[in-house]
Amino acid sequence: MKYIDEFRDGSVARRIGAAIAREALPGRRYSFMEFCGGHTHAIARYGVADLLPGNVRMIHGPGCPVCVLPIGRIDMAIEIARRPEVILATYGDTMRVPASGRLSLLKAKAQGADIRMVYSTADAVRLAERNPAREVVMFAIGFETTTPPTALAIREAQAKGLTNFFVFCNHVLTPSAISHILESPEVRELGTVPIDGFVGPAHVSTVIGSRPYEFFAEEYQKPVVIAGFEPLDVMQAILMLVRQVNDGRCEVENEFTRAVTREGNAKAQALVAEVFGLRRTFEWRGLGEVPYSALRLKEGYAAFDAERRYGVADRSVPDHKACECGAILRGLRHPADCKLFGSACTPENPLGSCMVSSEGACAAHYTYGRFRDTSRRVAAGAAVT
Amino acid sequence: MRRRGFTRALDFRHGQVEMTHGSGGRATAQLVEELFVAQFDNEALRRLDDQAQVEVPPGRLVVATDSHVVSPLFFPGGDIGCLSVHGTINDVSMAGARPLYLAAGFILEEGLPLADLRRIVESMAAAAREAGVPIVTGDTKVVERGKGDGVFITTTGVGVVPAGVNVSGTRARPGDAVLVNGTMGDHGVAIMSLRENLEFGTTIRSDTAALHGLVAAMLKAVPDIHCLRDPTRGGLATTLNELAHQSGVGVIIGEARIPVRGEVNSACEFLGLDPLYVANEGKLIAICAPADAQRLLDAMQAHPLGREAAIIGEVIEDEHAFVQMDTAFGGRRVVDWLTGDQLPRIC
């Protein structure tokens, strides 16, 4: 595939791997967090870790939109979907996310709720046009990448005069989550979770640009390298991070120049600002309440707001007691450290959110990398499935 | 056979399936005679008994059954009709058996155009004729509009395993070679290209095909093939996991050695799919002793359905029965069972 294979070339990967091994100082450990699930997935799927020297470690961050969706919000979506007049339109990833009472959207669908998988918000608008007697609710989730399409769908529904299209808005913001991690006591207190730098978001940055990260680099003295989602992008970004650390630099560098500019996509930003406003606070699974980290529909678009339409109340539901998703999302624990991993919690029966989406740290490790820790788990007497 | 004197022939141009076609009365008899018997035409069927009486040569009898619910009914490279013939012939063949006869059960939805039904039945008849495996008995039921999706077809096949052949999913041994007969993922991507909301232009056609001829040629070259399986739903990845589990062994495959069409790779890329998990309908995985591998590969490549055959990996000792892959990128990873449902209603 043209423009794809070039970014997955094994011989180039080995060259960059050799450069990282050469330049990483033998007496030092390097811990970098890749924020995005897309990077987590690429690292696991292509076996990037195998090409890194032992003293360079990747920490999987919370940038998987499905993983950070709290149970309460899924419960609210199910409550909306169960109304007889409603068709709930949703991205496929959210179907299996565990909700309260052993439910999920998939199970609610089997029980009779009209829940349909769509590939884009535009499909949800079409669904509303084709079903004028029903009310179509888009279960909108995701970071800055999926927010502009939701805004566009609302504007399209408005232009078409549709009165049966609504959005259940769960859009969240990347920079506030990164701040939250950097502000957390484990990261601030030296030595608990050393994060030496970030592989910055790819697609999110095409929208917001590289400028929002300049604050972190400066304020928290952490290097950031924005990277594409292809495995060579990730390798190159790691090399650039190693060089920044060695030079004592804390800059925002852009590896993903083929798509990201400093200013980002001004049109998309304007559209989002027109339709959405900030929530004062929003619960993230694994991170808890994060101030000013999510969006809601502005007053001018209240007629499209499913939360207002159906009066569903926000609720907070605690995670499974033994679930370590929160610690894993903050980089405190490795998936294999969790007692539930691979035994009670698998991609077929996910208990925690990190096991649901293929971009989640646990699912990626289970699906692609768990052969590496079988010996350790057997030694510890844990069940291996 | 005595004509029952139906007043008017079935209207294959404008007619549609009605509830009476499944009532067991005159309308059912007319549909059976004018469509199914006329198309499938063979001696056992012409007797119009409720069952078929057939001769079976000596050997171990193999029985396999397969239901087909594919949506849409017609797709590039095939339709539900030929798919239902190929699918069951392949299930019988994967035991190393020679398929002999098929039975077919139809669940028709009220309102299905008779023109569509005829097209499907003609396609089944052609596939059965080409394979040399007659459809000797069948059954037709009709459900109300909205209670089905056009047509569901269940086919059952019987065959006989010749003496000296012992193919089983339990026989993979460390050191064995793993082969496939061609490119992975064609069927799934062909179906996907027609799905609502996704329609994209592609030249990819379903690979649906009856594999018993290829299997016979392979067994002639290497009688002691250890395992054969067709990687349908769940694709290559899931089928390799089944075999690894059954035999209690691990498998290592090389990503660069697995044949995948460029178009399939591209389609999977933008749909977010992995070709290793996409369904095939004319492909098989073969596992044999390392000393037999080259001979088996040559025999496969000499057959029209195996031209792009390749050795893709080997069986290893592994108590966890992992399937692993050396990525073209240079790393190694698990190739796990399919989780969830990648493409519903694929066959």
XYZ file of C-alpha atoms in Angstrom:
732
model
C 0.000 0.000 0.000
C 1.420 3.281 -1.120
C 1.965 5.787 1.728
C 1.353 3.040 4.290
C 4.061 0.447 3.695
C 6.701 3.169 3.798
C 5.801 3.777 7.441
C 5.959 0.079 8.363
C 9.298 -0.796 6.787
C 11.152 -3.329 8.906
C 14.652 -2.378 7.734
C 14.111 1.295 8.584
C 12.680 0.183 11.945
C 15.854 -1.758 12.719
C 17.985 1.271 11.802
C 16.021 3.561 14.116
C 16.070 0.865 16.816
C 19.865 0.696 16.522
C 20.086 4.500 16.775
C 17.945 4.493 19.936
C 20.111 1.756 21.458
C 23.251 3.712 20.551
C 22.058 7.041 21.901
C 20.216 5.910 25.049
C 22.766 6.285 27.863
C 23.485 2.879 29.401
C 23.297 4.099 33.003
C 19.934 5.830 32.555
C 16.335 4.615 32.348
C 13.938 6.351 29.956
C 10.169 6.201 30.576
C 7.927 7.776 27.985
C 4.145 7.880 27.997
C 2.305 7.519 24.736
C -0.924 9.327 25.469
C -3.024 7.926 22.624
C -4.603 4.518 22.272
C -3.645 4.642 18.607
C 0.012 4.605 19.625
C -0.597 1.874 22.209
C -2.204 -0.234 19.506
C 0.646 0.357 17.023
C 3.295 -0.482 19.635
C 1.560 -3.754 20.497
C 0.484 -4.775 17.004
C 3.851 -4.280 15.337
C 5.956 -5.426 18.258
C 7.724 -2.053 18.641
C 8.834 -2.948 22.193
C 10.990 -5.756 20.738
C 13.031 -3.158 18.860
C 13.743 -0.970 21.893
C 16.703 -1.376 24.259
C 15.898 -2.628 27.767
C 16.307 0.784 29.399
C 13.634 2.482 27.257
C 10.147 1.783 28.570
C 6.763 2.872 27.241
C 3.894 3.717 29.612
C 0.449 3.425 28.072
C -1.562 6.574 28.740
C -5.295 7.243 29.004
C -5.885 8.314 25.396
C -8.408 5.647 24.504
C -11.830 7.295 24.318
C -13.719 4.101 25.101
C -11.490 3.291 28.068
C -12.001 6.586 29.868
C -15.794 6.516 29.535
C -17.130 6.009 33.065
C -19.732 3.334 33.859
C -22.272 6.015 34.780
C -22.259 7.473 31.274
C -22.841 4.020 29.728
C -25.728 3.511 32.180
C -27.182 6.824 31.000
C -26.839 5.762 27.356
C -28.664 2.501 28.122
C -31.414 4.408 29.936
C -31.891 6.598 26.857
C -31.723 3.635 24.459
C -34.468 1.800 26.352
C -37.030 4.505 25.626
C -39.351 3.070 22.980
C -39.164 6.156 20.754
C -35.358 6.179 20.675
C -32.849 4.728 18.221
C -29.406 5.000 19.823
C -26.649 5.361 17.221
C -23.188 4.421 18.455
C -19.656 3.672 17.316
C -18.932 -0.062 17.438
C -16.271 0.215 20.158
C -18.739 1.226 22.854
C -21.056 -1.756 22.349
C -19.209 -4.060 24.736
C -18.196 -1.571 27.432
C -19.391 -3.015 30.747
C -22.132 -1.033 32.480
C -23.895 -1.535 35.808
C -25.864 -4.703 36.516
C -23.784 -6.821 34.113
C -25.236 -4.841 31.230
C -23.655 -3.333 28.132
C -25.136 -1.710 25.052
C -24.809 -5.082 23.303
C -26.850 -6.807 26.022
C -29.393 -3.980 26.135
C -29.778 -4.422 22.370
C -30.402 -8.148 22.797
C -33.066 -7.253 25.397
C -34.887 -5.126 22.851
C -33.370 -1.630 22.907
C -32.966 -0.248 19.387
C -29.215 0.350 19.213
C -27.496 0.680 15.853
C -23.815 0.726 15.016
C -22.755 3.611 12.783
C -19.430 4.488 11.229
C -19.908 8.246 11.396
C -22.176 10.903 12.854
C -23.360 11.620 9.305
C -24.879 8.106 9.270
C -26.787 8.988 12.447
C -28.233 12.092 10.760
C -29.321 9.936 7.807
C -30.918 7.498 10.261
C -32.957 10.383 11.698
C -34.058 11.460 8.220
C -35.174 7.944 7.349
C -37.029 7.418 10.626
C -39.068 10.610 11.119
C -41.376 8.902 13.642
C -38.448 7.937 15.907
C -35.884 9.952 17.848
C -32.275 9.251 16.900
C -29.671 9.850 19.596
C -25.978 9.853 18.666
C -23.867 8.491 21.520
C -21.008 10.909 20.851
C -17.677 9.986 22.425
C -14.051 10.746 21.756
C -11.308 13.330 21.926
C -10.792 16.384 19.738
C -10.646 14.191 16.613
C -14.288 13.105 16.773
C -15.677 16.363 18.135
C -15.764 18.350 14.851
C -17.815 15.633 13.069
C -20.353 15.736 15.917
C -20.547 19.524 15.617
C -20.972 19.164 11.880
C -23.781 16.629 12.315
C -25.639 18.987 14.658
C -25.275 21.831 12.184
C -26.462 19.557 9.363
C -29.507 18.426 11.358
C -30.266 22.060 12.119
C -29.952 23.062 8.455
C -32.287 20.226 7.454
C -34.787 21.219 10.104
C -34.637 17.797 11.786
C -36.376 17.771 15.158
C -35.710 14.082 15.865
C -31.897 14.152 16.046
C -30.104 14.455 19.399
C -26.578 14.116 20.704
C -25.599 12.490 23.999
C -22.330 14.366 24.340
C -19.329 12.735 26.024
C -16.527 14.506 24.197
C -13.406 15.005 26.290
C -10.264 17.115 25.992
C -6.705 15.850 25.716
C -4.721 18.701 27.286
C -6.722 18.633 30.544
C -6.100 14.896 30.901
C -2.346 15.328 30.395
C -2.288 18.133 32.994
C -4.224 15.917 35.377
C -1.660 13.127 35.040
C 1.227 15.554 35.504
C -0.502 17.078 38.527
C -1.209 13.701 40.158
C 0.806 13.109 43.348
C 2.434 9.938 41.949
C 3.985 11.855 39.106
C 4.776 15.022 41.053
C 6.429 13.170 43.920
C 9.732 12.336 42.419
C 10.503 8.709 41.779
C 7.071 7.095 41.978
C 6.161 7.265 38.311
C 8.937 8.825 36.353
C 7.639 10.168 33.069
C 10.532 11.565 31.075
C 8.455 12.713 28.153
C 5.365 12.239 26.017
C 4.690 10.831 22.594
C 2.051 13.411 21.711
C -1.284 12.678 19.994
C -1.459 12.247 16.235
C -4.998 12.797 15.022
C -5.977 15.032 17.945
C -3.078 17.316 17.049
C -4.238 17.649 13.447
C -7.222 19.491 14.936
C -5.770 21.388 17.906
C -2.238 21.852 16.518
C 1.002 21.493 18.431
C 0.678 24.767 20.346
C -1.416 23.500 23.308
C 1.464 21.202 24.335
C 3.973 24.038 24.619
C 2.532 24.776 28.063
C 3.362 21.271 29.394
C 6.836 21.261 28.002
C 7.484 24.586 29.663
C 5.484 24.296 32.905
C 6.279 20.677 33.748
C 9.656 20.490 32.015
C 8.657 17.458 29.945
C 9.604 16.977 26.304
C 6.745 16.247 23.901
C 7.106 14.749 20.423
C 3.925 14.666 18.361
C 3.907 11.481 16.313
C 1.769 9.742 13.689
C 0.105 6.391 14.362
C 2.361 4.280 12.143
C 5.013 2.203 13.906
C 7.917 4.063 12.292
C 6.393 7.352 13.499
C 6.460 5.973 17.029
C 10.052 4.738 16.732
C 11.241 8.070 15.326
C 9.426 9.944 18.120
C 11.107 7.767 20.762
C 14.509 8.555 19.237
C 13.675 12.277 19.297
C 12.584 12.007 22.954
C 15.816 10.220 23.908
C 17.785 13.026 22.239
C 15.792 15.735 24.065
C 16.360 14.009 27.411
C 20.076 13.593 26.710
C 20.375 17.256 25.685
C 18.337 18.437 28.668
C 15.792 20.020 26.316
C 12.035 20.223 27.039
C 10.492 21.214 23.743
C 7.479 20.395 21.642
C 8.768 18.710 18.519
C 6.635 17.568 15.638
C 7.449 14.238 14.009
C 4.028 14.188 12.286
C 4.711 17.148 10.008
C 2.811 15.529 7.161
C -0.451 16.262 8.999
C 0.112 18.515 12.027
C 0.836 22.245 12.087
C 1.437 24.501 15.073
C -1.977 26.140 14.727
C -4.025 23.071 13.763
C -7.276 23.123 11.833
C -8.769 26.582 12.419
C -12.034 25.741 10.675
C -12.642 22.707 12.863
C -11.704 24.655 15.989
C -14.179 27.435 15.092
C -16.943 24.919 14.455
C -16.363 23.212 17.801
C -16.279 26.559 19.622
C -19.561 27.511 17.982
C -21.450 24.382 19.075
C -19.754 23.246 22.308
C -18.873 24.821 25.637
C -16.782 23.524 28.554
C -18.235 21.404 31.347
C -17.093 22.525 34.765
C -16.046 18.985 35.561
C -16.372 15.501 34.061
C -15.656 12.023 35.368
C -12.982 10.031 33.548
C -12.751 6.345 34.172
C -9.474 5.749 35.941
C -8.727 9.434 36.511
C -11.848 10.458 38.437
C -13.308 13.972 38.225
C -11.167 16.156 35.972
C -12.012 19.871 35.948
C -12.812 21.519 32.612
C -12.024 18.341 30.718
C -15.167 17.770 28.666
C -17.653 19.490 26.399
C -21.401 20.036 26.421
C -23.773 21.575 23.900
C -24.091 25.346 24.123
C -27.430 27.009 24.943
C -28.006 27.831 21.274
C -27.986 24.103 20.465
C -29.872 22.920 23.550
C -32.655 21.529 21.344
C -30.216 18.809 20.208
C -29.006 17.905 23.699
C -30.132 14.387 24.670
C -29.279 14.965 28.341
C -31.805 17.784 28.504
C -34.339 16.087 26.271
C -34.583 12.958 28.427
C -33.608 14.446 31.758
C -31.093 11.673 32.492
C -29.202 12.412 35.671
C -25.422 12.222 35.904
C -24.323 9.414 38.140
C -21.060 8.013 39.390
C -20.606 4.247 39.592
C -17.479 2.770 41.180
C -15.333 0.334 39.198
C -14.884 -3.334 40.149
C -12.970 -3.406 43.427
C -9.993 -5.386 42.141
C -9.829 -3.545 38.798
C -6.535 -1.706 38.306
C -7.617 0.272 35.220
C -7.208 3.563 37.064
C -3.619 2.822 38.040
C -2.850 1.419 34.598
C -4.248 4.538 32.890
C -1.993 6.696 35.068
C 1.023 4.524 34.304
C 1.333 3.237 37.889
C 0.745 -0.392 37.005
C 1.311 -2.719 34.087
C -1.706 -4.707 32.800
C -0.131 -7.999 33.924
C 0.079 -6.620 37.490
C -3.718 -6.700 37.782
C -5.129 -9.802 39.485
C -8.103 -9.856 37.115
C -5.996 -9.624 33.924
C -6.439 -12.672 31.722
C -8.466 -14.592 34.292
C -11.683 -12.797 35.271
C -11.086 -9.979 32.785
C -10.566 -10.832 29.103
C -11.608 -9.144 25.841
C -14.651 -11.485 25.726
C -15.688 -10.566 29.270
C -14.102 -7.224 30.044
C -14.498 -6.061 33.639
C -12.371 -2.974 33.277
C -12.463 -0.425 30.531
C -8.845 -0.964 29.422
C -9.841 -4.439 28.254
C -12.687 -3.282 26.024
C -11.232 -1.395 23.108
C -8.318 -2.762 21.111
C -6.654 0.575 21.918
C -6.878 -0.074 25.641
C -3.626 -0.931 27.411
C -4.945 -4.265 28.760
C -6.625 -5.413 25.550
C -3.542 -4.524 23.505
C -1.301 -6.407 25.886
C -3.683 -9.376 26.104
C -4.225 -9.586 22.359
C -0.676 -8.999 21.166
C 1.819 -9.268 23.975
C 0.748 -11.641 26.718
C 3.086 -14.427 25.592
C 5.825 -12.353 27.208
C 4.511 -12.684 30.743
C 3.212 -16.244 30.924
C 6.299 -17.502 32.720
C 5.957 -14.784 35.349
C 2.249 -15.508 35.850
C 2.770 -19.237 36.094
C 5.461 -18.651 38.680
C 3.030 -16.488 40.649
C 0.416 -19.245 40.516
C -2.096 -17.159 38.598
C -4.462 -18.671 36.077
C -3.289 -18.488 32.507
C -5.973 -18.631 29.879
C -42.874 -38.433 -13.169
C -46.548 -37.622 -13.620
C -47.338 -33.914 -14.002
C -49.803 -32.734 -11.391
C -51.380 -30.293 -13.803
C -50.787 -26.970 -12.117
C -53.115 -24.528 -13.831
C -50.461 -21.855 -14.258
C -46.661 -22.142 -14.254
C -44.768 -20.281 -11.527
C -44.294 -16.629 -12.454
C -40.548 -16.237 -12.129
C -40.647 -12.738 -13.526
C -43.092 -10.957 -11.213
C -44.040 -13.602 -8.636
C -42.951 -13.734 -5.035
C -42.754 -16.275 -2.259
C -46.100 -16.610 -0.478
C -47.037 -18.417 2.716
C -48.742 -21.141 0.663
C -45.357 -22.107 -0.819
C -44.482 -23.526 2.565
C -47.845 -25.022 3.495
C -47.071 -28.481 2.151
C -49.971 -28.314 -0.304
C -50.210 -27.845 -4.022
C -48.211 -24.588 -4.071
C -45.309 -26.255 -2.244
C -45.382 -29.178 -4.636
C -45.329 -26.791 -7.581
C -42.336 -24.867 -6.209
C -40.480 -28.118 -5.543
C -41.166 -29.546 -8.973
C -40.786 -26.461 -11.131
C -37.803 -25.028 -9.357
C -35.865 -27.378 -7.072
C -36.305 -30.693 -8.911
C -35.980 -29.002 -12.296
C -32.719 -27.338 -11.309
C -31.041 -29.916 -9.064
C -32.227 -32.720 -11.326
C -30.947 -36.120 -10.192
C -32.411 -39.577 -9.841
C -32.743 -39.635 -6.051
C -34.569 -36.305 -6.063
C -36.857 -37.194 -8.963
C -38.416 -39.971 -6.883
C -39.941 -37.205 -4.724
C -39.698 -39.260 -1.550
C -39.292 -37.494 1.794
C -35.753 -38.775 1.917
C -33.023 -39.791 -0.510
C -31.753 -43.338 -0.823
C -28.204 -43.432 -2.098
C -25.291 -45.816 -2.500
C -22.209 -45.241 -0.329
C -18.767 -46.684 -1.103
C -16.753 -48.305 1.718
C -14.820 -46.085 4.130
C -15.481 -43.857 7.132
C -18.634 -41.809 6.638
C -18.298 -38.057 7.192
C -21.299 -35.812 7.877
C -21.152 -32.016 8.056
C -23.823 -29.337 8.197
C -23.634 -25.608 7.667
C -26.243 -22.821 7.798
C -25.942 -19.783 5.571
C -27.347 -16.381 6.480
C -25.103 -14.105 4.410
C -26.248 -10.541 3.770
C -26.464 -9.342 1.020
C -27.693 -12.458 -0.828
C -25.708 -11.560 -3.957
C -22.121 -10.324 -3.805
C -19.119 -9.993 -6.141
C -17.935 -13.486 -6.977
C -20.970 -15.383 -5.733
C -24.253 -15.556 -3.849
C -25.834 -17.434 -0.953
C -26.642 -20.328 -3.321
C -23.168 -21.348 -4.453
C -21.814 -20.396 -1.005
C -24.128 -22.928 0.657
C -22.864 -25.675 -1.672
C -19.177 -24.771 -1.372
C -19.293 -24.278 2.404
C -20.557 -27.764 3.175
C -18.464 -29.515 0.524
C -15.439 -27.845 2.138
C -16.425 -28.925 5.639
C -16.653 -32.539 4.419
C -13.396 -32.233 2.457
C -11.421 -30.951 5.458
C -11.626 -34.479 6.878
C -9.793 -35.626 3.764
C -13.106 -37.099 2.593
C -14.572 -37.316 -0.890
C -17.937 -35.495 -0.721
C -20.781 -37.542 -2.210
C -24.191 -35.984 -1.586
C -25.802 -32.838 -0.258
C -29.154 -32.101 1.387
C -30.555 -28.565 1.432
C -33.055 -26.890 3.775
C -34.552 -23.525 2.774
C -36.202 -20.991 5.048
C -37.811 -18.461 2.735
C -39.253 -15.117 3.748
C -42.675 -14.239 2.444
C -42.270 -11.634 -0.311
C -38.897 -12.839 -1.622
C -39.045 -12.332 -5.412
C -39.240 -15.692 -7.178
C -36.716 -14.292 -9.653
C -34.170 -13.977 -6.810
C -34.986 -17.437 -5.529
C -34.529 -18.898 -8.997
C -31.192 -17.132 -9.403
C -30.037 -18.577 -6.077
C -31.250 -22.093 -6.860
C -29.673 -21.971 -10.325
C -26.401 -20.945 -8.731
C -26.633 -23.832 -6.237
C -27.387 -26.271 -9.035
C -24.457 -25.028 -11.105
C -22.099 -25.235 -8.117
C -23.272 -28.770 -7.280
C -22.950 -29.873 -10.904
C -19.472 -28.410 -11.227
C -18.408 -30.090 -7.996
C -20.000 -33.387 -8.999
C -21.894 -33.540 -5.704
C -25.671 -33.803 -6.256
C -28.291 -32.264 -3.950
C -30.409 -35.336 -3.324
C -33.030 -34.164 -0.834
C -34.326 -30.971 0.702
C -36.981 -29.097 2.581
C -38.703 -25.735 2.189
C -40.402 -23.619 4.839
C -41.787 -20.100 4.557
C -41.883 -17.516 7.372
C -43.915 -14.288 7.419
C -42.487 -11.112 5.972
C -40.165 -9.510 8.511
C -39.423 -12.813 10.267
C -36.533 -13.800 7.996
C -34.160 -11.985 5.693
C -34.962 -13.206 2.186
C -33.603 -16.705 2.458
C -31.566 -18.825 4.857
C -30.089 -22.060 3.523
C -28.820 -25.012 5.531
C -26.931 -27.692 3.676
C -25.767 -31.046 4.972
C -23.128 -33.070 3.209
C -21.949 -36.644 3.422
C -18.698 -38.082 2.179
C -16.328 -40.951 2.663
C -12.746 -40.918 3.898
C -10.562 -43.291 1.880
C -8.467 -45.862 3.744
C -5.071 -44.603 4.910
C -6.145 -40.982 5.319
C -6.218 -39.597 8.866
C -6.713 -35.842 8.909
C -7.589 -34.241 12.239
C -7.217 -30.949 14.079
C -5.497 -32.868 16.879
C -2.527 -34.039 14.791
C -0.313 -30.927 14.556
C 3.151 -31.726 15.971
C 6.099 -29.463 16.793
C 8.193 -28.977 13.662
C 5.256 -29.362 11.268
C 4.878 -26.880 8.415
C 1.805 -24.630 8.080
C 0.548 -23.889 4.546
C -2.304 -21.927 2.982
C -3.608 -22.270 -0.584
C -3.853 -18.561 -1.401
C -4.704 -15.004 -0.426
C -6.492 -14.243 2.831
C -9.549 -12.064 3.412
C -11.069 -11.853 -0.093
C -14.562 -13.085 0.829
C -15.036 -10.842 3.842
C -13.896 -7.709 2.046
C -16.111 -8.480 -0.995
C -19.153 -8.721 1.325
C -18.114 -5.669 3.315
C -17.884 -3.570 0.161
C -21.655 -3.906 -0.310
C -22.781 -3.224 3.227
C -25.079 -0.317 3.973
C -23.201 2.859 4.893
C -19.936 1.369 3.713
C -20.397 0.830 0.014
C -17.000 1.268 -1.575
C -15.876 0.433 -5.077
C -13.589 -2.566 -5.311
C -12.516 -5.197 -7.762
C -12.220 -7.802 -5.024
C -14.399 -10.864 -5.521
C -15.356 -13.526 -3.032
C -13.080 -16.551 -3.251
C -16.005 -18.960 -2.722
C -15.020 -22.332 -4.202
C -15.336 -26.071 -3.579
C -11.979 -27.335 -2.362
C -12.430 -31.121 -2.620
C -10.539 -31.318 -5.911
C -7.580 -29.487 -4.418
C -7.709 -31.665 -1.297
C -7.715 -34.824 -3.432
C -4.631 -33.581 -5.321
C -2.919 -32.721 -2.033
C -3.660 -36.142 -0.511
C -2.347 -37.809 -3.641
C 0.978 -36.007 -3.205
C 1.099 -36.331 0.594
C -1.290 -38.968 1.991
C -0.258 -38.189 5.567
C -1.502 -34.581 5.824
C -1.910 -33.967 9.561
C -4.522 -31.171 9.626
C -6.801 -29.440 7.167
C -9.238 -26.641 7.978
C -10.977 -23.882 6.057
C -10.459 -20.471 7.676
C -13.989 -19.096 7.291
C -15.486 -16.906 10.051
C -12.726 -15.533 12.265
C -10.225 -15.914 9.426
C -6.731 -17.366 9.449
C -5.999 -16.134 12.979
C -8.951 -17.800 14.682
C -8.621 -21.056 12.739
C -4.918 -21.354 13.634
C -5.858 -20.836 17.279
C -8.459 -23.634 17.029
C -5.852 -26.006 15.603
C -3.189 -25.009 18.157
C -5.664 -25.574 20.979
C -6.892 -28.920 19.671
C -3.363 -30.246 19.195
C -1.923 -28.619 22.323
C 0.879 -26.912 20.379
C 1.982 -23.378 19.485
C 2.228 -21.911 15.999
C 4.597 -19.251 14.674
C 3.758 -17.543 11.401
C 5.661 -14.922 9.433
C 3.618 -11.870 8.466
C 5.632 -11.353 5.293
C 4.898 -14.944 4.163
C 1.088 -14.679 4.337
C -0.435 -13.912 0.918
C -2.854 -10.951 1.087
C -4.027 -8.961 -1.933
C -3.054 -5.300 -1.983
C -6.729 -4.270 -2.394
C -7.726 -6.371 0.626
C -4.951 -4.806 2.685
C -6.070 -1.316 1.658
C -9.744 -1.995 2.371
C -8.865 -3.456 5.779
C -6.707 -0.442 6.499
C -9.509 2.077 6.111
C -12.139 -0.157 7.719
C -9.898 -0.771 10.720
C -9.864 -4.534 10.135
C -7.049 -7.062 10.196
C -6.975 -9.345 7.106
C -5.935 -12.233 9.341
C -9.395 -12.134 10.924
C -11.429 -11.672 7.744
C -13.436 -14.642 6.421
C -12.479 -16.815 3.470
C -14.703 -19.253 1.568
C -12.278 -20.936 -0.812
C -9.185 -21.250 1.321
C -7.660 -23.934 3.512
C -4.894 -24.292 6.045
C -2.819 -27.471 5.798
C -0.364 -28.780 8.376
C 2.076 -31.556 7.495
C 5.427 -33.041 8.503
C 8.354 -30.762 7.530
C 9.737 -33.395 5.144
C 6.444 -33.358 3.196
C 6.054 -29.584 3.054
C 7.712 -28.878 -0.292
C 5.906 -31.755 -2.021
C 2.585 -30.537 -0.625
C 3.317 -26.960 -1.693
C 4.179 -28.107 -5.223
C 0.951 -30.110 -5.465
C -1.080 -27.122 -4.249
C 0.584 -24.693 -6.640
C -0.070 -27.062 -9.540
C -3.850 -26.879 -8.854
C -5.914 -23.897 -10.093
C -7.177 -23.216 -6.543
C -3.682 -23.266 -5.055
C -1.572 -21.183 -7.405
C -0.762 -18.661 -4.693
C -0.166 -21.303 -2.015
C 2.590 -20.602 0.498
C 4.298 -22.033 3.551
C 3.482 -19.429 6.196
C 4.898 -20.840 9.399
C 5.581 -23.777 11.640
C 4.236 -25.618 14.640
C 6.215 -25.291 17.881
C 6.031 -26.713 21.354
C 4.002 -24.390 23.604
C 1.902 -25.466 26.556
C -0.098 -22.226 26.296
C -1.019 -22.965 22.663
C -0.256 -19.413 21.542
C -0.262 -18.466 17.898
C 2.512 -15.918 17.429
C 3.626 -13.897 14.472
C 6.927 -12.363 13.480
C 5.783 -9.010 12.164
C 7.195 -7.622 8.943
C 8.195 -4.675 11.124
C 10.618 -6.844 13.062
C 8.745 -7.554 16.304
C 6.793 -10.509 17.563
C 3.227 -10.605 18.784
C 0.355 -12.889 19.703
C -2.234 -13.562 17.018
C -5.254 -14.117 19.199
C -8.743 -15.547 18.735
C -11.242 -13.166 17.199
C -12.983 -11.135 19.876
C -16.500 -9.894 19.332
C -18.021 -9.940 15.877
C -15.923 -8.304 13.211
C -18.312 -8.780 10.319
C -21.757 -10.136 11.165
C -23.686 -12.257 8.624
C -20.634 -13.033 6.520
C -21.644 -16.550 5.374
